[in-house]
Amino acid sequence: MYRYDEFDHAFVSSRVEQFRDQVERRLSGELAEDAFKPLRLMNGVYLQLHAYMLRVAIPYGTLNSKQMRMLAHIARKYDRGYGHFTTRQNIQYNWPKLSDTPDILAELASVEMHALQTSGNCIRNVTADHFAGAAADEVADPRPYAEILRQWSSVHPEFSFLPRKFKIAVTGAERDRAAIQVHDIGLHLKKNDKGEIGFAVYVGGGQGRTPLIAKKINDFLPEQDLLSYITAIMRVYNLHGRRDNKYKARIKILVHETGVEELSRQVEEEFAHLQETELKLPEADVAAIAAYFAPPALPERSEGWAQLAGWKKQDEAFARWVNQNVQPHKHPDYGMVTISLKPIGGIPGDASDVQMDVIADLAEEFANDEIRISHEQNVIFPHVALADLEPLYRALTAHGLETANSNLITDIIACPGLDYCALANARSIPVAQEISTRFGAPERQAEIGELKIKISGCINACGHHHVGHIGLLGVEKKGAELYQITLGGSGDEHTSIGEIIGRGFEPSKVTDAIETIVDTYLGLRTGKEEKFLDAYRRVGPQPFKDALYGEAKAEAA
Amino acid sequence: MTDKVLTANRLSDGIAVWLDAAGHWTENLQDALVARHAEAAASLEAIGKRDFADNKVVDVAVIDVEETNGVLWPTRLRERIRAAGPTMNYASGYGKADAAFIAV
């Protein structure tokens, strides 16, 4: 993984000291709140319902055990013994004292981490496929490009005060695991006929109150032009993006209002000025960054094949975990392991300090010291020998980390919702917990198959409900919570925005509604191989409306 | 007039607090000073502005409460969760909010 150079160390340390001074001046009264608020936000410090919240960046979701141990230490020393991994591959602490935040940032800096650009109208943490560097279907590792973009965008003077926040995602495989089409810019790494690396460039996707799928504006951008082309997009956006209305300020609105042809023309025009400038990526620089992400030496461990078969035969729960949570690695003797942070009835994305320490220890012991956070709020060990799966599983089991539900109905994405968030209108976590508990039986989950439920507690859609196969949006109606259900959303290479199925449900009825939807699906699918999303796309919303509301009521709704 | 109390978050640690009768910021809503008429509510607002300007608290708001059998109950769910904490078991050693208090 990337290691800080002298410049990075000096820069991050100087920012910590700058913020320490700002916090001291705030606490002494020298700085007023209005002046301080944008400064704390630039350092990832928000104010939520109960306390401050600190959002720490995990660039493209990649970290090592030393960094994970630091996250555990911070949870223990400065917070309430846990952290919350987010849909942007970051971690949030819900209870830090403002007065402690400079010390927290200093501790983070000691392991090459920070909280910069985790808030504000700037280019946020660049996200990437959590299986990067390990996936069998990968054309190239997206992380070197995510790192190049991170370096380029960090305190970029021209792009630090954009009309609105800006999110870039990169995937290196045809199968999109980074949801690139619902990002401001989505990059799909590919190779052309000559074997050269380039990018399909998508622009103007996003969720929130106006969900839009990104438009492809370039089918193959050569690698060397990455920064000049992205700069061209940013310039067009910075110039023409709306600053008069916060709700219309994202680039998706600009793309929508300008039209993709005209926007592409503007980008190409700007790109023509930039293409032959210092922004052109020298091959040597790309290679130097890529070297940081060289895959670990993975010795042959073919003994794992027979061992694995034996272990699976002996232990049904282990077999279930392997089948669900272990994906094929590009090396046949290895697997990519998903460590679920979705225990049945638990809080999606939360991990205790003890669990984080355990994950760090196990990453060192079994996973070449590489850890990822997925945008689906789970932990990934990308390189685990099949021969090590059983001892890893046993160790995870001792700490409640063995839930075998990756991509199943209980692998729910949920935002913090009204239990923490100052913007939320309704709770997300208790809804997720109840659904998880209802469907928690392993046999039932297996019978239902792949089904992604995503829950947001307000229209900002941090819980990605628009791209949930089943999406839940919490709203406030007459002072009470109400949950609107969308069906048919998807955040992969066939991205779609879910359709609202009808009127909303009270908290006490929402799990029953989910069960009705699931039972309807089970009743109409052509067979177990027809997944929920495929079945929905085949039959459309009507059978689900009929089941939820009755035929006559559905027409009225 | 609906009864009102003054709430904010403490500057130093962000913890939700309410103004009590002694003019201190308390972490317990049930200790809050209740304004039962317009003049008292205006006084709360003035104190809120003063303590914000004095850098004691941030995010100051006057909120509606109902008092039943001596228990103060914010009319908005958001404020009940602020007063009682997250509504699920979120961390070892920290209980979840009383469900009866949270319920509509």
Tab-separated table of N, CA, C and O in Angstrom, chain A residues 366-434:
chain	number	residue	atom	x	y	z
A	366	PHE	N	-2.982	-13.968	8.936
A	366	PHE	CA	-3.530	-14.764	7.828
A	366	PHE	C	-3.692	-14.003	6.510
A	366	PHE	O	-4.062	-14.608	5.506
A	367	ALA	N	-3.501	-12.692	6.500
A	367	ALA	CA	-3.960	-11.952	5.315
A	367	ALA	C	-2.915	-10.964	4.777
A	367	ALA	O	-3.275	-9.937	4.197
A	368	ASN	N	-1.663	-11.286	4.948
A	368	ASN	CA	-0.600	-10.454	4.380
A	368	ASN	C	-0.706	-8.990	4.798
A	368	ASN	O	-0.335	-8.083	4.045
A	369	ASP	N	-1.284	-8.785	5.983
A	369	ASP	CA	-1.355	-7.445	6.564
A	369	ASP	C	-2.175	-6.463	5.707
A	369	ASP	O	-1.968	-5.264	5.757
A	370	GLU	N	-3.090	-6.983	4.923
A	370	GLU	CA	-3.916	-6.099	4.098
A	370	GLU	C	-5.384	-6.185	4.518
A	370	GLU	O	-5.950	-7.276	4.613
A	371	ILE	N	-5.960	-5.015	4.723
A	371	ILE	CA	-7.358	-4.912	5.152
A	371	ILE	C	-8.052	-3.919	4.226
A	371	ILE	O	-7.447	-2.919	3.823
A	372	ARG	N	-9.271	-4.187	3.919
A	372	ARG	CA	-10.078	-3.220	3.165
A	372	ARG	C	-11.401	-2.991	3.890
A	372	ARG	O	-11.888	-3.873	4.593
A	373	ILE	N	-11.955	-1.829	3.644
A	373	ILE	CA	-13.320	-1.548	4.079
A	373	ILE	C	-14.155	-1.451	2.810
A	373	ILE	O	-13.770	-0.741	1.869
A	374	SER	N	-15.259	-2.137	2.761
A	374	SER	CA	-16.100	-2.077	1.564
A	374	SER	C	-17.152	-0.989	1.716
A	374	SER	O	-17.510	-0.623	2.833
A	375	HIS	N	-17.646	-0.515	0.579
A	375	HIS	CA	-18.710	0.498	0.681
A	375	HIS	C	-19.995	-0.126	1.210
A	375	HIS	O	-20.930	0.581	1.559
A	376	GLU	N	-19.996	-1.433	1.287
A	376	GLU	CA	-21.153	-2.093	1.895
A	376	GLU	C	-20.950	-2.285	3.395
A	376	GLU	O	-21.669	-3.042	4.042
A	377	GLN	N	-19.979	-1.598	3.952
A	377	GLN	CA	-19.756	-1.512	5.400
A	377	GLN	C	-19.281	-2.828	6.006
A	377	GLN	O	-19.661	-3.178	7.123
A	378	ASN	N	-18.498	-3.564	5.240
A	378	ASN	CA	-17.866	-4.769	5.779
A	378	ASN	C	-16.353	-4.629	5.695
A	378	ASN	O	-15.839	-3.711	5.046
A	379	VAL	N	-15.669	-5.563	6.364
A	379	VAL	CA	-14.207	-5.611	6.309
A	379	VAL	C	-13.813	-6.723	5.346
A	379	VAL	O	-14.457	-7.781	5.320
A	380	ILE	N	-12.780	-6.475	4.555
A	380	ILE	CA	-12.328	-7.462	3.588
A	380	ILE	C	-10.870	-7.830	3.884
A	380	ILE	O	-10.043	-6.946	4.134
A	381	PHE	N	-10.579	-9.114	3.861
A	381	PHE	CA	-9.195	-9.589	3.783
A	381	PHE	C	-9.010	-10.062	2.340
A	381	PHE	O	-9.542	-11.111	1.958
A	382	PRO	N	-8.256	-9.312	1.530
A	382	PRO	CA	-8.217	-9.663	0.111
A	382	PRO	C	-7.347	-10.863	-0.238
A	382	PRO	O	-7.524	-11.437	-1.309
A	383	HIS	N	-6.417	-11.216	0.628
A	383	HIS	CA	-5.500	-12.309	0.261
A	383	HIS	C	-5.396	-13.323	1.406
A	383	HIS	O	-4.560	-13.167	2.299
A	384	VAL	N	-6.232	-14.334	1.401
A	384	VAL	CA	-6.165	-15.371	2.439
A	384	VAL	C	-6.025	-16.732	1.764
A	384	VAL	O	-6.815	-17.073	0.870
A	385	ALA	N	-5.035	-17.484	2.188
A	385	ALA	CA	-4.856	-18.826	1.625
A	385	ALA	C	-6.033	-19.717	2.028
A	385	ALA	O	-6.503	-19.642	3.170
A	386	LEU	N	-6.487	-20.531	1.098
A	386	LEU	CA	-7.583	-21.449	1.428
A	386	LEU	C	-7.196	-22.305	2.635
A	386	LEU	O	-8.038	-22.645	3.466
A	387	ALA	N	-5.917	-22.596	2.738
A	387	ALA	CA	-5.419	-23.417	3.845
A	387	ALA	C	-5.537	-22.710	5.197
A	387	ALA	O	-5.392	-23.348	6.248
A	388	ASP	N	-5.770	-21.404	5.170
A	388	ASP	CA	-5.889	-20.649	6.427
A	388	ASP	C	-7.337	-20.293	6.767
A	388	ASP	O	-7.600	-19.631	7.778
A	389	LEU	N	-8.257	-20.680	5.914
A	389	LEU	CA	-9.641	-20.238	6.130
A	389	LEU	C	-10.234	-20.777	7.430
A	389	LEU	O	-10.933	-20.051	8.144
A	390	GLU	N	-9.936	-22.022	7.733
A	390	GLU	CA	-10.558	-22.612	8.920
A	390	GLU	C	-10.068	-21.959	10.211
A	390	GLU	O	-10.879	-21.523	11.030
A	391	PRO	N	-8.749	-21.839	10.400
A	391	PRO	CA	-8.306	-21.144	11.630
A	391	PRO	C	-8.763	-19.677	11.672
A	391	PRO	O	-9.081	-19.159	12.748
A	392	LEU	N	-8.825	-19.039	10.516
A	392	LEU	CA	-9.336	-17.658	10.500
A	392	LEU	C	-10.790	-17.631	10.962
A	392	LEU	O	-11.172	-16.802	11.799
A	393	TYR	N	-11.572	-18.533	10.432
A	393	TYR	CA	-12.990	-18.602	10.802
A	393	TYR	C	-13.160	-18.826	12.297
A	393	TYR	O	-13.972	-18.171	12.949
A	394	ARG	N	-12.373	-19.753	12.852
A	394	ARG	CA	-12.465	-20.019	14.303
A	394	ARG	C	-12.169	-18.748	15.101
A	394	ARG	O	-12.853	-18.426	16.062
A	395	ALA	N	-11.152	-18.038	14.694
A	395	ALA	CA	-10.783	-16.818	15.426
A	395	ALA	C	-11.873	-15.753	15.303
A	395	ALA	O	-12.188	-15.048	16.266
A	396	LEU	N	-12.458	-15.652	14.117
A	396	LEU	CA	-13.538	-14.673	13.926
A	396	LEU	C	-14.742	-15.042	14.781
A	396	LEU	O	-15.411	-14.171	15.364
A	397	THR	N	-15.015	-16.347	14.863
A	397	THR	CA	-16.183	-16.823	15.613
A	397	THR	C	-16.107	-16.416	17.087
A	397	THR	O	-17.122	-16.097	17.704
A	398	ALA	N	-14.915	-16.373	17.610
A	398	ALA	CA	-14.754	-16.019	19.023
A	398	ALA	C	-15.104	-14.557	19.298
A	398	ALA	O	-15.268	-14.164	20.456
A	399	HIS	N	-15.237	-13.764	18.236
A	399	HIS	CA	-15.483	-12.334	18.435
A	399	HIS	C	-16.696	-11.819	17.664
A	399	HIS	O	-16.805	-10.621	17.389
A	400	GLY	N	-17.591	-12.723	17.318
A	400	GLY	CA	-18.839	-12.312	16.663
A	400	GLY	C	-18.634	-11.746	15.271
A	400	GLY	O	-19.417	-10.910	14.811
A	401	LEU	N	-17.594	-12.206	14.589
A	401	LEU	CA	-17.287	-11.658	13.268
A	401	LEU	C	-17.461	-12.695	12.148
A	401	LEU	O	-16.951	-12.516	11.049
A	402	GLU	N	-18.189	-13.759	12.454
A	402	GLU	CA	-18.252	-14.880	11.513
A	402	GLU	C	-19.588	-14.943	10.768
A	402	GLU	O	-19.873	-15.950	10.129
A	403	THR	N	-20.383	-13.897	10.805
A	403	THR	CA	-21.709	-13.963	10.189
A	403	THR	C	-21.590	-14.246	8.690
A	403	THR	O	-20.906	-13.523	7.962
A	404	ALA	N	-22.287	-15.292	8.256
A	404	ALA	CA	-22.156	-15.756	6.864
A	404	ALA	C	-23.283	-15.158	6.024
A	404	ALA	O	-24.201	-15.846	5.601
A	405	ASN	N	-23.199	-13.847	5.800
A	405	ASN	CA	-24.343	-13.219	5.129
A	405	ASN	C	-23.956	-12.242	4.026
A	405	ASN	O	-24.776	-11.408	3.624
A	406	SER	N	-22.748	-12.317	3.504
A	406	SER	CA	-22.352	-11.373	2.467
A	406	SER	C	-23.323	-11.437	1.277
A	406	SER	O	-23.592	-12.515	0.746
A	407	ASN	N	-23.854	-10.296	0.931
A	407	ASN	CA	-24.804	-10.146	-0.191
A	407	ASN	C	-26.171	-10.765	0.063
A	407	ASN	O	-26.985	-10.859	-0.857
A	408	LEU	N	-26.427	-11.195	1.277
A	408	LEU	CA	-27.748	-11.743	1.593
A	408	LEU	C	-28.625	-10.666	2.246
A	408	LEU	O	-28.183	-9.549	2.489
A	409	ILE	N	-29.846	-11.053	2.547
A	409	ILE	CA	-30.849	-10.080	2.987
A	409	ILE	C	-30.476	-9.375	4.293
A	409	ILE	O	-30.917	-8.256	4.548
A	410	THR	N	-29.633	-10.011	5.120
A	410	THR	CA	-29.247	-9.362	6.375
A	410	THR	C	-27.955	-8.538	6.246
A	410	THR	O	-27.531	-7.903	7.206
A	411	ASP	N	-27.366	-8.535	5.055
A	411	ASP	CA	-26.153	-7.721	4.814
A	411	ASP	C	-26.621	-6.312	4.430
A	411	ASP	O	-26.437	-5.855	3.305
A	412	ILE	N	-27.230	-5.647	5.386
A	412	ILE	CA	-27.950	-4.396	5.120
A	412	ILE	C	-27.019	-3.191	5.250
A	412	ILE	O	-26.246	-3.098	6.200
A	413	ILE	N	-27.107	-2.286	4.302
A	413	ILE	CA	-26.454	-0.979	4.460
A	413	ILE	C	-27.432	-0.073	5.195
A	413	ILE	O	-28.607	-0.007	4.839
A	414	ALA	N	-26.955	0.610	6.203
A	414	ALA	CA	-27.807	1.589	6.884
A	414	ALA	C	-26.967	2.792	7.289
A	414	ALA	O	-25.845	2.640	7.769
A	415	CYS	N	-27.506	3.950	7.079
A	415	CYS	CA	-26.845	5.175	7.555
A	415	CYS	C	-27.053	5.268	9.074
A	415	CYS	O	-27.862	4.533	9.633
A	416	PRO	N	-26.377	6.173	9.766
A	416	PRO	CA	-26.589	6.291	11.216
A	416	PRO	C	-28.025	6.714	11.585
A	416	PRO	O	-28.528	6.375	12.649
A	417	GLY	N	-28.666	7.462	10.686
A	417	GLY	CA	-30.066	7.821	10.918
A	417	GLY	C	-30.264	8.697	12.141
A	417	GLY	O	-29.316	9.277	12.698
A	418	LEU	N	-31.512	8.765	12.566
A	418	LEU	CA	-31.877	9.696	13.635
A	418	LEU	C	-31.330	9.293	15.004
A	418	LEU	O	-31.440	10.040	15.962
A	419	ASP	N	-30.723	8.151	15.105
A	419	ASP	CA	-30.072	7.812	16.372
A	419	ASP	C	-28.821	8.649	16.613
A	419	ASP	O	-28.363	8.768	17.749
A	420	TYR	N	-28.258	9.195	15.529
A	420	TYR	CA	-27.058	10.028	15.676
A	420	TYR	C	-27.122	11.333	14.874
A	420	TYR	O	-26.588	12.344	15.295
A	421	CYS	N	-27.707	11.259	13.685
A	421	CYS	CA	-27.437	12.279	12.681
A	421	CYS	C	-28.360	13.489	12.814
A	421	CYS	O	-29.575	13.349	12.949
A	422	ALA	N	-27.760	14.660	12.738
A	422	ALA	CA	-28.515	15.903	12.883
A	422	ALA	C	-29.385	16.190	11.661
A	422	ALA	O	-30.307	17.000	11.731
A	423	LEU	N	-29.108	15.538	10.541
A	423	LEU	CA	-29.895	15.778	9.328
A	423	LEU	C	-31.050	14.795	9.173
A	423	LEU	O	-31.973	15.029	8.392
A	424	ALA	N	-31.001	13.704	9.902
A	424	ALA	CA	-31.956	12.614	9.667
A	424	ALA	C	-33.373	12.988	10.089
A	424	ALA	O	-33.597	13.792	10.987
A	425	ASN	N	-34.334	12.342	9.432
A	425	ASN	CA	-35.745	12.482	9.788
A	425	ASN	C	-36.291	11.235	10.474
A	425	ASN	O	-37.360	11.278	11.071
A	426	ALA	N	-35.594	10.146	10.301
A	426	ALA	CA	-36.088	8.874	10.847
A	426	ALA	C	-34.897	7.993	11.175
A	426	ALA	O	-33.789	8.211	10.675
A	427	ARG	N	-35.160	6.991	11.992
A	427	ARG	CA	-34.089	6.073	12.352
A	427	ARG	C	-33.858	5.022	11.251
A	427	ARG	O	-34.805	4.635	10.566
A	428	SER	N	-32.626	4.609	11.111
A	428	SER	CA	-32.271	3.562	10.151
A	428	SER	C	-31.846	2.288	10.863
A	428	SER	O	-32.223	1.188	10.470
A	429	ILE	N	-31.020	2.448	11.891
A	429	ILE	CA	-30.393	1.287	12.523
A	429	ILE	C	-31.420	0.324	13.132
A	429	ILE	O	-31.377	-0.875	12.867
A	430	PRO	N	-32.385	0.822	13.931
A	430	PRO	CA	-33.342	-0.139	14.505
A	430	PRO	C	-34.166	-0.861	13.442
A	430	PRO	O	-34.538	-2.022	13.632
A	431	VAL	N	-34.417	-0.189	12.320
A	431	VAL	CA	-35.150	-0.834	11.226
A	431	VAL	C	-34.308	-1.973	10.656
A	431	VAL	O	-34.801	-3.090	10.432
A	432	ALA	N	-33.030	-1.686	10.439
A	432	ALA	CA	-32.114	-2.719	9.936
A	432	ALA	C	-32.043	-3.890	10.919
A	432	ALA	O	-32.048	-5.056	10.521
A	433	GLN	N	-31.988	-3.563	12.205
A	433	GLN	CA	-31.878	-4.618	13.218
A	433	GLN	C	-33.099	-5.534	13.218
A	433	GLN	O	-32.976	-6.746	13.339
A	434	GLU	N	-34.258	-4.922	13.070
A	434	GLU	CA	-35.478	-5.735	13.094
A	434	GLU	C	-35.575	-6.627	11.856
A	434	GLU	O	-35.946	-7.805	11.946
